[in-house]
Amino acid sequence: DAMVIQNPRYQVTQFGKPVTLSCSQTLNHNVMYWYQQKSSQAPKLLFHYYDKDFNNEADTPDNFQSRRPNTSFCFLDIRSPGLGDAAMYLCATGLAGEGTGELFFGEGSRLTVL
Amino acid sequence: AQSVTQPDIHITVSEGASLELRCNYSYGATPYLFWYVQSPGQGLQLLLKYFSGDTLVQGIKGFEAEFKRSQSSFNLRKPSVHWSDAAEYFCAVAPFSGGYNKLIFGAGTRLAVHP
């Protein structure tokens, strides 16, 4: 029973054509994260939401935006994808509070930019 | 700044052989420590985690890891590797900050298993 669901699993877009990736969760976790993972590299945190508070990593390009309309859903918007944005995008959820720390990952959305 | 080092990019072992994947971290205090596994084209699956207490932790699929504070290490081990263990393994730390955690990953170790 998938708890963090990402759609689509595979997305092909053209250079400069906006893309939206979605993530939904059934865990009722208050923190949701977006990671970018390029081929043979470690996942890199782009940003996260703590409830409705958006937290951007300092080196995340402006081309990447996110929305969280409610607890269950979070979206990653890439306004003008470039060839360098081709990657696997991983959504994760977690609970705030000490003694936690474990993140639950979706299966990822693989983005191809032509 | 916090960081995670996985010194081995690729490791190849024979099926049935023992395995140890190395992980070293840099952090001012004891962080939360994790090992995740990723099969090709898939998301990340948690193998095991260390928060506190017993420094030898057991995980899924027969994996275990030992936290050694003096060496800032959290090495992953398995006594007998199966062909299905071939995957990429990521060590991660989660420094507690602001009431929640952000995982910092190592670069990963790709495991190949020979029959």
mmCIF file with all atom_site columns, C-alpha atoms in Angstrom:
data_model
loop_
_atom_site.group_PDB
_atom_site.id
_atom_site.type_symbol
_atom_site.label_atom_id
_atom_site.label_alt_id
_atom_site.label_comp_id
_atom_site.label_asym_id
_atom_site.label_entity_id
_atom_site.label_seq_id
_atom_site.pdbx_PDB_ins_code
_atom_site.Cartn_x
_atom_site.Cartn_y
_atom_site.Cartn_z
_atom_site.occupancy
_atom_site.B_iso_or_equiv
_atom_site.pdbx_formal_charge
_atom_site.auth_seq_id
_atom_site.auth_comp_id
_atom_site.auth_asym_id
_atom_site.auth_atom_id
_atom_site.pdbx_PDB_model_num
ATOM 1   C CA . ASP A 1 1   ? 0.000  0.000   0.000   1.00 0.00 ? 1   ASP A CA 1
ATOM 2   C CA . ALA A 1 2   ? 1.835  3.039   -1.281  1.00 0.00 ? 2   ALA A CA 1
ATOM 3   C CA . MET A 1 3   ? 1.935  5.854   1.250   1.00 0.00 ? 3   MET A CA 1
ATOM 4   C CA . VAL A 1 4   ? 3.743  8.462   -0.854  1.00 0.00 ? 4   VAL A CA 1
ATOM 5   C CA . ILE A 1 5   ? 2.569  8.521   -4.432  1.00 0.00 ? 5   ILE A CA 1
ATOM 6   C CA . GLN A 1 6   ? 4.218  10.462  -7.196  1.00 0.00 ? 6   GLN A CA 1
ATOM 7   C CA . ASN A 1 7   ? 2.749  11.233  -10.591 1.00 0.00 ? 7   ASN A CA 1
ATOM 8   C CA . PRO A 1 8   ? 3.674  10.866  -13.280 1.00 0.00 ? 8   PRO A CA 1
ATOM 9   C CA . ARG A 1 9   ? 6.397  8.253   -12.901 1.00 0.00 ? 9   ARG A CA 1
ATOM 10  C CA . TYR A 1 10  ? 7.854  9.326   -16.224 1.00 0.00 ? 10  TYR A CA 1
ATOM 11  C CA . GLN A 1 11  ? 7.558  12.750  -17.812 1.00 0.00 ? 11  GLN A CA 1
ATOM 12  C CA . VAL A 1 12  ? 8.974  13.850  -21.131 1.00 0.00 ? 12  VAL A CA 1
ATOM 13  C CA . THR A 1 13  ? 8.952  17.533  -21.949 1.00 0.00 ? 13  THR A CA 1
ATOM 14  C CA . GLN A 1 14  ? 10.508 19.900  -24.412 1.00 0.00 ? 14  GLN A CA 1
ATOM 15  C CA . PHE A 1 15  ? 13.136 22.446  -23.586 1.00 0.00 ? 15  PHE A CA 1
ATOM 16  C CA . GLY A 1 16  ? 11.403 25.431  -21.967 1.00 0.00 ? 16  GLY A CA 1
ATOM 17  C CA . LYS A 1 17  ? 7.970  23.822  -21.671 1.00 0.00 ? 17  LYS A CA 1
ATOM 18  C CA . PRO A 1 18  ? 6.627  24.026  -18.077 1.00 0.00 ? 18  PRO A CA 1
ATOM 19  C CA . VAL A 1 19  ? 6.214  20.839  -16.126 1.00 0.00 ? 19  VAL A CA 1
ATOM 20  C CA . THR A 1 20  ? 4.355  19.993  -12.926 1.00 0.00 ? 20  THR A CA 1
ATOM 21  C CA . LEU A 1 21  ? 5.080  16.926  -10.857 1.00 0.00 ? 21  LEU A CA 1
ATOM 22  C CA . SER A 1 22  ? 2.742  15.872  -8.086  1.00 0.00 ? 22  SER A CA 1
ATOM 23  C CA . CYS A 1 23  ? 3.108  14.108  -4.792  1.00 0.00 ? 23  CYS A CA 1
ATOM 24  C CA . SER A 1 24  ? 0.394  12.851  -2.482  1.00 0.00 ? 24  SER A CA 1
ATOM 25  C CA . GLN A 1 25  ? 0.645  11.182  0.898   1.00 0.00 ? 25  GLN A CA 1
ATOM 26  C CA . THR A 1 26  ? -1.644 9.206   3.174   1.00 0.00 ? 26  THR A CA 1
ATOM 27  C CA . LEU A 1 27  ? 0.608  9.467   6.237   1.00 0.00 ? 27  LEU A CA 1
ATOM 28  C CA . ASN A 1 28  ? -0.643 12.849  7.421   1.00 0.00 ? 28  ASN A CA 1
ATOM 29  C CA . HIS A 1 29  ? 2.939  14.000  7.830   1.00 0.00 ? 29  HIS A CA 1
ATOM 30  C CA . ASN A 1 30  ? 3.442  17.701  8.315   1.00 0.00 ? 30  ASN A CA 1
ATOM 31  C CA . VAL A 1 31  ? 6.716  17.975  6.404   1.00 0.00 ? 31  VAL A CA 1
ATOM 32  C CA . MET A 1 32  ? 7.048  17.318  2.676   1.00 0.00 ? 32  MET A CA 1
ATOM 33  C CA . TYR A 1 33  ? 10.315 17.462  0.760   1.00 0.00 ? 33  TYR A CA 1
ATOM 34  C CA . TRP A 1 34  ? 11.405 17.565  -2.862  1.00 0.00 ? 34  TRP A CA 1
ATOM 35  C CA . TYR A 1 35  ? 14.749 16.107  -3.829  1.00 0.00 ? 35  TYR A CA 1
ATOM 36  C CA . GLN A 1 36  ? 16.463 16.171  -7.208  1.00 0.00 ? 36  GLN A CA 1
ATOM 37  C CA . GLN A 1 37  ? 18.632 13.196  -8.111  1.00 0.00 ? 37  GLN A CA 1
ATOM 38  C CA . LYS A 1 38  ? 20.731 13.285  -11.231 1.00 0.00 ? 38  LYS A CA 1
ATOM 39  C CA . SER A 1 39  ? 22.192 10.148  -12.711 1.00 0.00 ? 39  SER A CA 1
ATOM 40  C CA . SER A 1 40  ? 24.642 8.397   -10.390 1.00 0.00 ? 40  SER A CA 1
ATOM 41  C CA . GLN A 1 41  ? 24.461 11.195  -7.834  1.00 0.00 ? 41  GLN A CA 1
ATOM 42  C CA . ALA A 1 42  ? 23.066 11.573  -4.349  1.00 0.00 ? 42  ALA A CA 1
ATOM 43  C CA . PRO A 1 43  ? 19.633 13.108  -3.906  1.00 0.00 ? 43  PRO A CA 1
ATOM 44  C CA . LYS A 1 44  ? 19.835 16.855  -3.399  1.00 0.00 ? 44  LYS A CA 1
ATOM 45  C CA . LEU A 1 45  ? 17.230 18.736  -1.397  1.00 0.00 ? 45  LEU A CA 1
ATOM 46  C CA . LEU A 1 46  ? 15.475 21.457  -3.383  1.00 0.00 ? 46  LEU A CA 1
ATOM 47  C CA . PHE A 1 47  ? 12.971 22.670  -0.792  1.00 0.00 ? 47  PHE A CA 1
ATOM 48  C CA . HIS A 1 48  ? 10.479 21.529  1.774   1.00 0.00 ? 48  HIS A CA 1
ATOM 49  C CA . TYR A 1 49  ? 7.248  22.512  3.413   1.00 0.00 ? 49  TYR A CA 1
ATOM 50  C CA . TYR A 1 50  ? 6.759  22.448  7.152   1.00 0.00 ? 50  TYR A CA 1
ATOM 51  C CA . ASP A 1 51  ? 2.977  22.610  7.269   1.00 0.00 ? 51  ASP A CA 1
ATOM 52  C CA . LYS A 1 52  ? 2.321  25.643  5.072   1.00 0.00 ? 52  LYS A CA 1
ATOM 53  C CA . ASP A 1 53  ? 5.713  27.219  5.561   1.00 0.00 ? 53  ASP A CA 1
ATOM 54  C CA . PHE A 1 54  ? 7.870  26.993  2.468   1.00 0.00 ? 54  PHE A CA 1
ATOM 55  C CA . ASN A 1 55  ? 11.621 26.588  2.925   1.00 0.00 ? 55  ASN A CA 1
ATOM 56  C CA . ASN A 1 56  ? 13.862 26.959  -0.081  1.00 0.00 ? 56  ASN A CA 1
ATOM 57  C CA . GLU A 1 57  ? 17.441 25.702  -0.145  1.00 0.00 ? 57  GLU A CA 1
ATOM 58  C CA . ALA A 1 58  ? 19.898 28.485  -0.868  1.00 0.00 ? 58  ALA A CA 1
ATOM 59  C CA . ASP A 1 59  ? 21.169 26.986  -4.107  1.00 0.00 ? 59  ASP A CA 1
ATOM 60  C CA . THR A 1 60  ? 17.828 25.944  -5.598  1.00 0.00 ? 60  THR A CA 1
ATOM 61  C CA . PRO A 1 61  ? 17.351 27.750  -8.919  1.00 0.00 ? 61  PRO A CA 1
ATOM 62  C CA . ASP A 1 62  ? 14.412 30.139  -9.281  1.00 0.00 ? 62  ASP A CA 1
ATOM 63  C CA . ASN A 1 63  ? 13.194 27.939  -12.099 1.00 0.00 ? 63  ASN A CA 1
ATOM 64  C CA . PHE A 1 64  ? 11.905 25.529  -9.478  1.00 0.00 ? 64  PHE A CA 1
ATOM 65  C CA . GLN A 1 65  ? 8.781  26.343  -7.499  1.00 0.00 ? 65  GLN A CA 1
ATOM 66  C CA . SER A 1 66  ? 6.500  24.392  -5.213  1.00 0.00 ? 66  SER A CA 1
ATOM 67  C CA . ARG A 1 67  ? 2.948  24.479  -3.964  1.00 0.00 ? 67  ARG A CA 1
ATOM 68  C CA . ARG A 1 68  ? 1.264  22.706  -1.115  1.00 0.00 ? 68  ARG A CA 1
ATOM 69  C CA . PRO A 1 69  ? -2.493 23.299  -1.263  1.00 0.00 ? 69  PRO A CA 1
ATOM 70  C CA . ASN A 1 70  ? -3.237 20.958  1.640   1.00 0.00 ? 70  ASN A CA 1
ATOM 71  C CA . THR A 1 71  ? -1.544 18.458  3.948   1.00 0.00 ? 71  THR A CA 1
ATOM 72  C CA . SER A 1 72  ? -1.822 15.600  1.492   1.00 0.00 ? 72  SER A CA 1
ATOM 73  C CA . PHE A 1 73  ? -0.542 17.157  -1.708  1.00 0.00 ? 73  PHE A CA 1
ATOM 74  C CA . CYS A 1 74  ? 2.590  18.907  -2.846  1.00 0.00 ? 74  CYS A CA 1
ATOM 75  C CA . PHE A 1 75  ? 3.588  19.974  -6.349  1.00 0.00 ? 75  PHE A CA 1
ATOM 76  C CA . LEU A 1 76  ? 6.894  20.700  -8.000  1.00 0.00 ? 76  LEU A CA 1
ATOM 77  C CA . ASP A 1 77  ? 6.728  23.213  -10.849 1.00 0.00 ? 77  ASP A CA 1
ATOM 78  C CA . ILE A 1 78  ? 9.596  23.639  -13.268 1.00 0.00 ? 78  ILE A CA 1
ATOM 79  C CA . ARG A 1 79  ? 8.869  26.831  -15.137 1.00 0.00 ? 79  ARG A CA 1
ATOM 80  C CA . SER A 1 80  ? 11.291 26.496  -18.031 1.00 0.00 ? 80  SER A CA 1
ATOM 81  C CA . PRO A 1 81  ? 13.058 23.154  -18.004 1.00 0.00 ? 81  PRO A CA 1
ATOM 82  C CA . GLY A 1 82  ? 16.546 23.028  -19.385 1.00 0.00 ? 82  GLY A CA 1
ATOM 83  C CA . LEU A 1 83  ? 18.564 20.001  -20.424 1.00 0.00 ? 83  LEU A CA 1
ATOM 84  C CA . GLY A 1 84  ? 20.322 20.144  -17.070 1.00 0.00 ? 84  GLY A CA 1
ATOM 85  C CA . ASP A 1 85  ? 17.044 19.619  -15.243 1.00 0.00 ? 85  ASP A CA 1
ATOM 86  C CA . ALA A 1 86  ? 16.687 16.078  -16.520 1.00 0.00 ? 86  ALA A CA 1
ATOM 87  C CA . ALA A 1 87  ? 16.692 13.997  -13.366 1.00 0.00 ? 87  ALA A CA 1
ATOM 88  C CA . MET A 1 88  ? 14.695 11.846  -11.007 1.00 0.00 ? 88  MET A CA 1
ATOM 89  C CA . TYR A 1 89  ? 12.586 13.961  -8.673  1.00 0.00 ? 89  TYR A CA 1
ATOM 90  C CA . LEU A 1 90  ? 11.856 12.380  -5.329  1.00 0.00 ? 90  LEU A CA 1
ATOM 91  C CA . CYS A 1 91  ? 9.131  13.436  -2.950  1.00 0.00 ? 91  CYS A CA 1
ATOM 92  C CA . ALA A 1 92  ? 9.445  12.531  0.707   1.00 0.00 ? 92  ALA A CA 1
ATOM 93  C CA . THR A 1 93  ? 7.418  13.098  3.842   1.00 0.00 ? 93  THR A CA 1
ATOM 94  C CA . GLY A 1 94  ? 8.309  13.224  7.491   1.00 0.00 ? 94  GLY A CA 1
ATOM 95  C CA . LEU A 1 95  ? 7.101  14.154  10.939  1.00 0.00 ? 95  LEU A CA 1
ATOM 96  C CA . ALA A 1 96  ? 8.411  17.140  12.812  1.00 0.00 ? 96  ALA A CA 1
ATOM 97  C CA . GLY A 1 97  ? 9.643  16.594  16.327  1.00 0.00 ? 97  GLY A CA 1
ATOM 98  C CA . GLU A 1 98  ? 12.644 15.113  18.034  1.00 0.00 ? 98  GLU A CA 1
ATOM 99  C CA . GLY A 1 99  ? 13.063 11.372  17.835  1.00 0.00 ? 99  GLY A CA 1
ATOM 100 C CA . THR A 1 100 ? 11.790 11.215  14.323  1.00 0.00 ? 100 THR A CA 1
ATOM 101 C CA . GLY A 1 101 ? 13.897 12.034  11.317  1.00 0.00 ? 101 GLY A CA 1
ATOM 102 C CA . GLU A 1 102 ? 12.923 9.127   9.126   1.00 0.00 ? 102 GLU A CA 1
ATOM 103 C CA . LEU A 1 103 ? 11.673 10.166  5.719   1.00 0.00 ? 103 LEU A CA 1
ATOM 104 C CA . PHE A 1 104 ? 9.279  8.189   3.574   1.00 0.00 ? 104 PHE A CA 1
ATOM 105 C CA . PHE A 1 105 ? 9.985  8.390   -0.130  1.00 0.00 ? 105 PHE A CA 1
ATOM 106 C CA . GLY A 1 106 ? 7.832  8.011   -3.170  1.00 0.00 ? 106 GLY A CA 1
ATOM 107 C CA . GLU A 1 107 ? 9.068  6.054   -6.161  1.00 0.00 ? 107 GLU A CA 1
ATOM 108 C CA . GLY A 1 108 ? 10.095 9.197   -7.974  1.00 0.00 ? 108 GLY A CA 1
ATOM 109 C CA . SER A 1 109 ? 9.237  10.991  -11.184 1.00 0.00 ? 109 SER A CA 1
ATOM 110 C CA . ARG A 1 110 ? 11.825 10.720  -13.928 1.00 0.00 ? 110 ARG A CA 1
ATOM 111 C CA . LEU A 1 111 ? 11.975 13.833  -16.083 1.00 0.00 ? 111 LEU A CA 1
ATOM 112 C CA . THR A 1 112 ? 13.405 13.799  -19.591 1.00 0.00 ? 112 THR A CA 1
ATOM 113 C CA . VAL A 1 113 ? 13.987 17.092  -21.393 1.00 0.00 ? 113 VAL A CA 1
ATOM 114 C CA . LEU A 1 114 ? 14.252 17.017  -25.179 1.00 0.00 ? 114 LEU A CA 1
ATOM 115 C CA . ALA B 2 1   ? 28.793 21.991  7.769   1.00 0.00 ? 1   ALA B CA 1
ATOM 116 C CA . GLN B 2 2   ? 27.385 18.522  7.985   1.00 0.00 ? 2   GLN B CA 1
ATOM 117 C CA . SER B 2 3   ? 28.554 16.012  5.415   1.00 0.00 ? 3   SER B CA 1
ATOM 118 C CA . VAL B 2 4   ? 28.530 12.324  4.661   1.00 0.00 ? 4   VAL B CA 1
ATOM 119 C CA . THR B 2 5   ? 31.330 10.418  2.972   1.00 0.00 ? 5   THR B CA 1
ATOM 120 C CA . GLN B 2 6   ? 30.974 7.045   1.330   1.00 0.00 ? 6   GLN B CA 1
ATOM 121 C CA . PRO B 2 7   ? 34.498 6.209   0.219   1.00 0.00 ? 7   PRO B CA 1
ATOM 122 C CA . ASP B 2 8   ? 33.578 3.366   -2.102  1.00 0.00 ? 8   ASP B CA 1
ATOM 123 C CA . ILE B 2 9   ? 31.786 4.329   -5.311  1.00 0.00 ? 9   ILE B CA 1
ATOM 124 C CA . HIS B 2 10  ? 31.508 0.778   -6.623  1.00 0.00 ? 10  HIS B CA 1
ATOM 125 C CA . ILE B 2 11  ? 31.806 -2.547  -4.840  1.00 0.00 ? 11  ILE B CA 1
ATOM 126 C CA . THR B 2 12  ? 31.540 -5.993  -6.380  1.00 0.00 ? 12  THR B CA 1
ATOM 127 C CA . VAL B 2 13  ? 31.081 -9.110  -4.287  1.00 0.00 ? 13  VAL B CA 1
ATOM 128 C CA . SER B 2 14  ? 30.261 -12.713 -5.006  1.00 0.00 ? 14  SER B CA 1
ATOM 129 C CA . GLU B 2 15  ? 26.902 -14.078 -3.982  1.00 0.00 ? 15  GLU B CA 1
ATOM 130 C CA . GLY B 2 16  ? 27.156 -15.552 -0.508  1.00 0.00 ? 16  GLY B CA 1
ATOM 131 C CA . ALA B 2 17  ? 30.109 -13.404 0.475   1.00 0.00 ? 17  ALA B CA 1
ATOM 132 C CA . SER B 2 18  ? 30.000 -10.920 3.316   1.00 0.00 ? 18  SER B CA 1
ATOM 133 C CA . LEU B 2 19  ? 29.590 -7.220  2.705   1.00 0.00 ? 19  LEU B CA 1
ATOM 134 C CA . GLU B 2 20  ? 30.601 -4.033  4.432   1.00 0.00 ? 20  GLU B CA 1
ATOM 135 C CA . LEU B 2 21  ? 29.792 -0.589  3.068   1.00 0.00 ? 21  LEU B CA 1
ATOM 136 C CA . ARG B 2 22  ? 31.548 2.304   4.707   1.00 0.00 ? 22  ARG B CA 1
ATOM 137 C CA . CYS B 2 23  ? 30.058 5.582   5.821   1.00 0.00 ? 23  CYS B CA 1
ATOM 138 C CA . ASN B 2 24  ? 31.657 8.472   7.694   1.00 0.00 ? 24  ASN B CA 1
ATOM 139 C CA . TYR B 2 25  ? 29.886 11.626  8.758   1.00 0.00 ? 25  TYR B CA 1
ATOM 140 C CA . SER B 2 26  ? 30.860 15.048  9.910   1.00 0.00 ? 26  SER B CA 1
ATOM 141 C CA . TYR B 2 27  ? 28.640 16.663  12.497  1.00 0.00 ? 27  TYR B CA 1
ATOM 142 C CA . GLY B 2 28  ? 29.106 18.431  15.802  1.00 0.00 ? 28  GLY B CA 1
ATOM 143 C CA . ALA B 2 29  ? 26.812 16.156  17.763  1.00 0.00 ? 29  ALA B CA 1
ATOM 144 C CA . THR B 2 30  ? 25.416 12.691  17.230  1.00 0.00 ? 30  THR B CA 1
ATOM 145 C CA . PRO B 2 31  ? 23.029 12.963  14.334  1.00 0.00 ? 31  PRO B CA 1
ATOM 146 C CA . TYR B 2 32  ? 20.315 10.616  13.295  1.00 0.00 ? 32  TYR B CA 1
ATOM 147 C CA . LEU B 2 33  ? 21.845 8.095   10.887  1.00 0.00 ? 33  LEU B CA 1
ATOM 148 C CA . PHE B 2 34  ? 20.243 6.126   8.106   1.00 0.00 ? 34  PHE B CA 1
ATOM 149 C CA . TRP B 2 35  ? 20.946 3.685   5.348   1.00 0.00 ? 35  TRP B CA 1
ATOM 150 C CA . TYR B 2 36  ? 18.696 3.705   2.287   1.00 0.00 ? 36  TYR B CA 1
ATOM 151 C CA . VAL B 2 37  ? 18.723 1.386   -0.714  1.00 0.00 ? 37  VAL B CA 1
ATOM 152 C CA . GLN B 2 38  ? 17.695 2.316   -4.229  1.00 0.00 ? 38  GLN B CA 1
ATOM 153 C CA . SER B 2 39  ? 17.052 -0.175  -7.016  1.00 0.00 ? 39  SER B CA 1
ATOM 154 C CA . PRO B 2 40  ? 17.382 1.143   -10.582 1.00 0.00 ? 40  PRO B CA 1
ATOM 155 C CA . GLY B 2 41  ? 14.602 3.557   -11.484 1.00 0.00 ? 41  GLY B CA 1
ATOM 156 C CA . GLN B 2 42  ? 13.029 3.299   -8.053  1.00 0.00 ? 42  GLN B CA 1
ATOM 157 C CA . GLY B 2 43  ? 12.688 5.477   -5.001  1.00 0.00 ? 43  GLY B CA 1
ATOM 158 C CA . LEU B 2 44  ? 14.572 5.098   -1.762  1.00 0.00 ? 44  LEU B CA 1
ATOM 159 C CA . GLN B 2 45  ? 13.783 2.392   0.744   1.00 0.00 ? 45  GLN B CA 1
ATOM 160 C CA . LEU B 2 46  ? 14.880 2.633   4.352   1.00 0.00 ? 46  LEU B CA 1
ATOM 161 C CA . LEU B 2 47  ? 17.105 -0.265  5.438   1.00 0.00 ? 47  LEU B CA 1
ATOM 162 C CA . LEU B 2 48  ? 17.761 0.837   9.006   1.00 0.00 ? 48  LEU B CA 1
ATOM 163 C CA . LYS B 2 49  ? 18.230 3.840   11.237  1.00 0.00 ? 49  LYS B CA 1
ATOM 164 C CA . TYR B 2 50  ? 20.052 4.872   14.387  1.00 0.00 ? 50  TYR B CA 1
ATOM 165 C CA . PHE B 2 51  ? 18.748 7.467   16.788  1.00 0.00 ? 51  PHE B CA 1
ATOM 166 C CA . SER B 2 52  ? 20.216 6.448   20.133  1.00 0.00 ? 52  SER B CA 1
ATOM 167 C CA . GLY B 2 53  ? 20.812 3.447   22.374  1.00 0.00 ? 53  GLY B CA 1
ATOM 168 C CA . ASP B 2 54  ? 22.337 0.205   21.164  1.00 0.00 ? 54  ASP B CA 1
ATOM 169 C CA . THR B 2 55  ? 25.026 1.035   18.636  1.00 0.00 ? 55  THR B CA 1
ATOM 170 C CA . LEU B 2 56  ? 24.377 -2.101  16.589  1.00 0.00 ? 56  LEU B CA 1
ATOM 171 C CA . VAL B 2 57  ? 21.114 -1.775  14.734  1.00 0.00 ? 57  VAL B CA 1
ATOM 172 C CA . GLN B 2 58  ? 19.292 -4.383  12.750  1.00 0.00 ? 58  GLN B CA 1
ATOM 173 C CA . GLY B 2 59  ? 17.426 -3.608  9.584   1.00 0.00 ? 59  GLY B CA 1
ATOM 174 C CA . ILE B 2 60  ? 15.419 -5.250  6.890   1.00 0.00 ? 60  ILE B CA 1
ATOM 175 C CA . LYS B 2 61  ? 16.718 -7.832  4.406   1.00 0.00 ? 61  LYS B CA 1
ATOM 176 C CA . GLY B 2 62  ? 19.343 -9.106  6.854   1.00 0.00 ? 62  GLY B CA 1
ATOM 177 C CA . PHE B 2 63  ? 21.322 -5.864  7.027   1.00 0.00 ? 63  PHE B CA 1
ATOM 178 C CA . GLU B 2 64  ? 22.858 -4.394  10.147  1.00 0.00 ? 64  GLU B CA 1
ATOM 179 C CA . ALA B 2 65  ? 24.923 -1.312  10.892  1.00 0.00 ? 65  ALA B CA 1
ATOM 180 C CA . GLU B 2 66  ? 27.175 -0.266  13.710  1.00 0.00 ? 66  GLU B CA 1
ATOM 181 C CA . PHE B 2 67  ? 27.521 3.271   14.979  1.00 0.00 ? 67  PHE B CA 1
ATOM 182 C CA . LYS B 2 68  ? 31.008 4.121   16.203  1.00 0.00 ? 68  LYS B CA 1
ATOM 183 C CA . ARG B 2 69  ? 31.129 7.566   17.728  1.00 0.00 ? 69  ARG B CA 1
ATOM 184 C CA . SER B 2 70  ? 34.919 7.599   18.054  1.00 0.00 ? 70  SER B CA 1
ATOM 185 C CA . GLN B 2 71  ? 35.297 7.017   14.328  1.00 0.00 ? 71  GLN B CA 1
ATOM 186 C CA . SER B 2 72  ? 32.243 9.024   13.207  1.00 0.00 ? 72  SER B CA 1
ATOM 187 C CA . SER B 2 73  ? 31.240 5.971   11.235  1.00 0.00 ? 73  SER B CA 1
ATOM 188 C CA . PHE B 2 74  ? 28.074 4.053   10.519  1.00 0.00 ? 74  PHE B CA 1
ATOM 189 C CA . ASN B 2 75  ? 29.074 1.089   8.379   1.00 0.00 ? 75  ASN B CA 1
ATOM 190 C CA . LEU B 2 76  ? 26.528 -1.226  6.835   1.00 0.00 ? 76  LEU B CA 1
ATOM 191 C CA . ARG B 2 77  ? 27.078 -4.982  6.904   1.00 0.00 ? 77  ARG B CA 1
ATOM 192 C CA . LYS B 2 78  ? 25.493 -8.154  5.678   1.00 0.00 ? 78  LYS B CA 1
ATOM 193 C CA . PRO B 2 79  ? 26.937 -11.619 6.396   1.00 0.00 ? 79  PRO B CA 1
ATOM 194 C CA . SER B 2 80  ? 25.826 -13.232 3.137   1.00 0.00 ? 80  SER B CA 1
ATOM 195 C CA . VAL B 2 81  ? 24.900 -11.243 0.057   1.00 0.00 ? 81  VAL B CA 1
ATOM 196 C CA . HIS B 2 82  ? 22.126 -12.308 -2.295  1.00 0.00 ? 82  HIS B CA 1
ATOM 197 C CA . TRP B 2 83  ? 21.944 -11.409 -5.996  1.00 0.00 ? 83  TRP B CA 1
ATOM 198 C CA . SER B 2 84  ? 18.861 -9.307  -5.258  1.00 0.00 ? 84  SER B CA 1
ATOM 199 C CA . ASP B 2 85  ? 20.977 -7.018  -3.070  1.00 0.00 ? 85  ASP B CA 1
ATOM 200 C CA . ALA B 2 86  ? 22.530 -5.459  -6.167  1.00 0.00 ? 86  ALA B CA 1
ATOM 201 C CA . ALA B 2 87  ? 21.513 -1.792  -5.914  1.00 0.00 ? 87  ALA B CA 1
ATOM 202 C CA . GLU B 2 88  ? 22.754 1.612   -4.850  1.00 0.00 ? 88  GLU B CA 1
ATOM 203 C CA . TYR B 2 89  ? 23.159 2.246   -1.152  1.00 0.00 ? 89  TYR B CA 1
ATOM 204 C CA . PHE B 2 90  ? 23.023 5.666   0.426   1.00 0.00 ? 90  PHE B CA 1
ATOM 205 C CA . CYS B 2 91  ? 24.117 6.637   3.883   1.00 0.00 ? 91  CYS B CA 1
ATOM 206 C CA . ALA B 2 92  ? 22.406 9.723   5.273   1.00 0.00 ? 92  ALA B CA 1
ATOM 207 C CA . VAL B 2 93  ? 22.465 11.948  8.321   1.00 0.00 ? 93  VAL B CA 1
ATOM 208 C CA . ALA B 2 94  ? 19.648 14.049  9.662   1.00 0.00 ? 94  ALA B CA 1
ATOM 209 C CA . PRO B 2 95  ? 20.807 16.856  11.918  1.00 0.00 ? 95  PRO B CA 1
ATOM 210 C CA . PHE B 2 96  ? 17.943 17.866  14.122  1.00 0.00 ? 96  PHE B CA 1
ATOM 211 C CA . SER B 2 97  ? 17.081 21.467  13.520  1.00 0.00 ? 97  SER B CA 1
ATOM 212 C CA . GLY B 2 98  ? 14.026 23.609  13.762  1.00 0.00 ? 98  GLY B CA 1
ATOM 213 C CA . GLY B 2 99  ? 11.795 20.802  14.945  1.00 0.00 ? 99  GLY B CA 1
ATOM 214 C CA . TYR B 2 100 ? 12.337 18.519  11.969  1.00 0.00 ? 100 TYR B CA 1
ATOM 215 C CA . ASN B 2 101 ? 15.100 16.944  9.953   1.00 0.00 ? 101 ASN B CA 1
ATOM 216 C CA . LYS B 2 102 ? 16.561 17.326  6.498   1.00 0.00 ? 102 LYS B CA 1
ATOM 217 C CA . LEU B 2 103 ? 18.440 14.335  5.204   1.00 0.00 ? 103 LEU B CA 1
ATOM 218 C CA . ILE B 2 104 ? 21.944 14.857  3.897   1.00 0.00 ? 104 ILE B CA 1
ATOM 219 C CA . PHE B 2 105 ? 23.032 12.009  1.672   1.00 0.00 ? 105 PHE B CA 1
ATOM 220 C CA . GLY B 2 106 ? 26.374 10.554  0.838   1.00 0.00 ? 106 GLY B CA 1
ATOM 221 C CA . ALA B 2 107 ? 27.272 10.043  -2.820  1.00 0.00 ? 107 ALA B CA 1
ATOM 222 C CA . GLY B 2 108 ? 26.222 6.406   -2.699  1.00 0.00 ? 108 GLY B CA 1
ATOM 223 C CA . THR B 2 109 ? 27.877 3.043   -3.209  1.00 0.00 ? 109 THR B CA 1
ATOM 224 C CA . ARG B 2 110 ? 26.823 0.936   -6.143  1.00 0.00 ? 110 ARG B CA 1
ATOM 225 C CA . LEU B 2 111 ? 26.842 -2.764  -5.287  1.00 0.00 ? 111 LEU B CA 1
ATOM 226 C CA . ALA B 2 112 ? 27.225 -5.430  -7.944  1.00 0.00 ? 112 ALA B CA 1
ATOM 227 C CA . VAL B 2 113 ? 26.791 -9.102  -7.061  1.00 0.00 ? 113 VAL B CA 1
ATOM 228 C CA . HIS B 2 114 ? 28.473 -11.845 -9.065  1.00 0.00 ? 114 HIS B CA 1
ATOM 229 C CA . PRO B 2 115 ? 26.784 -15.248 -9.174  1.00 0.00 ? 115 PRO B CA 1
#
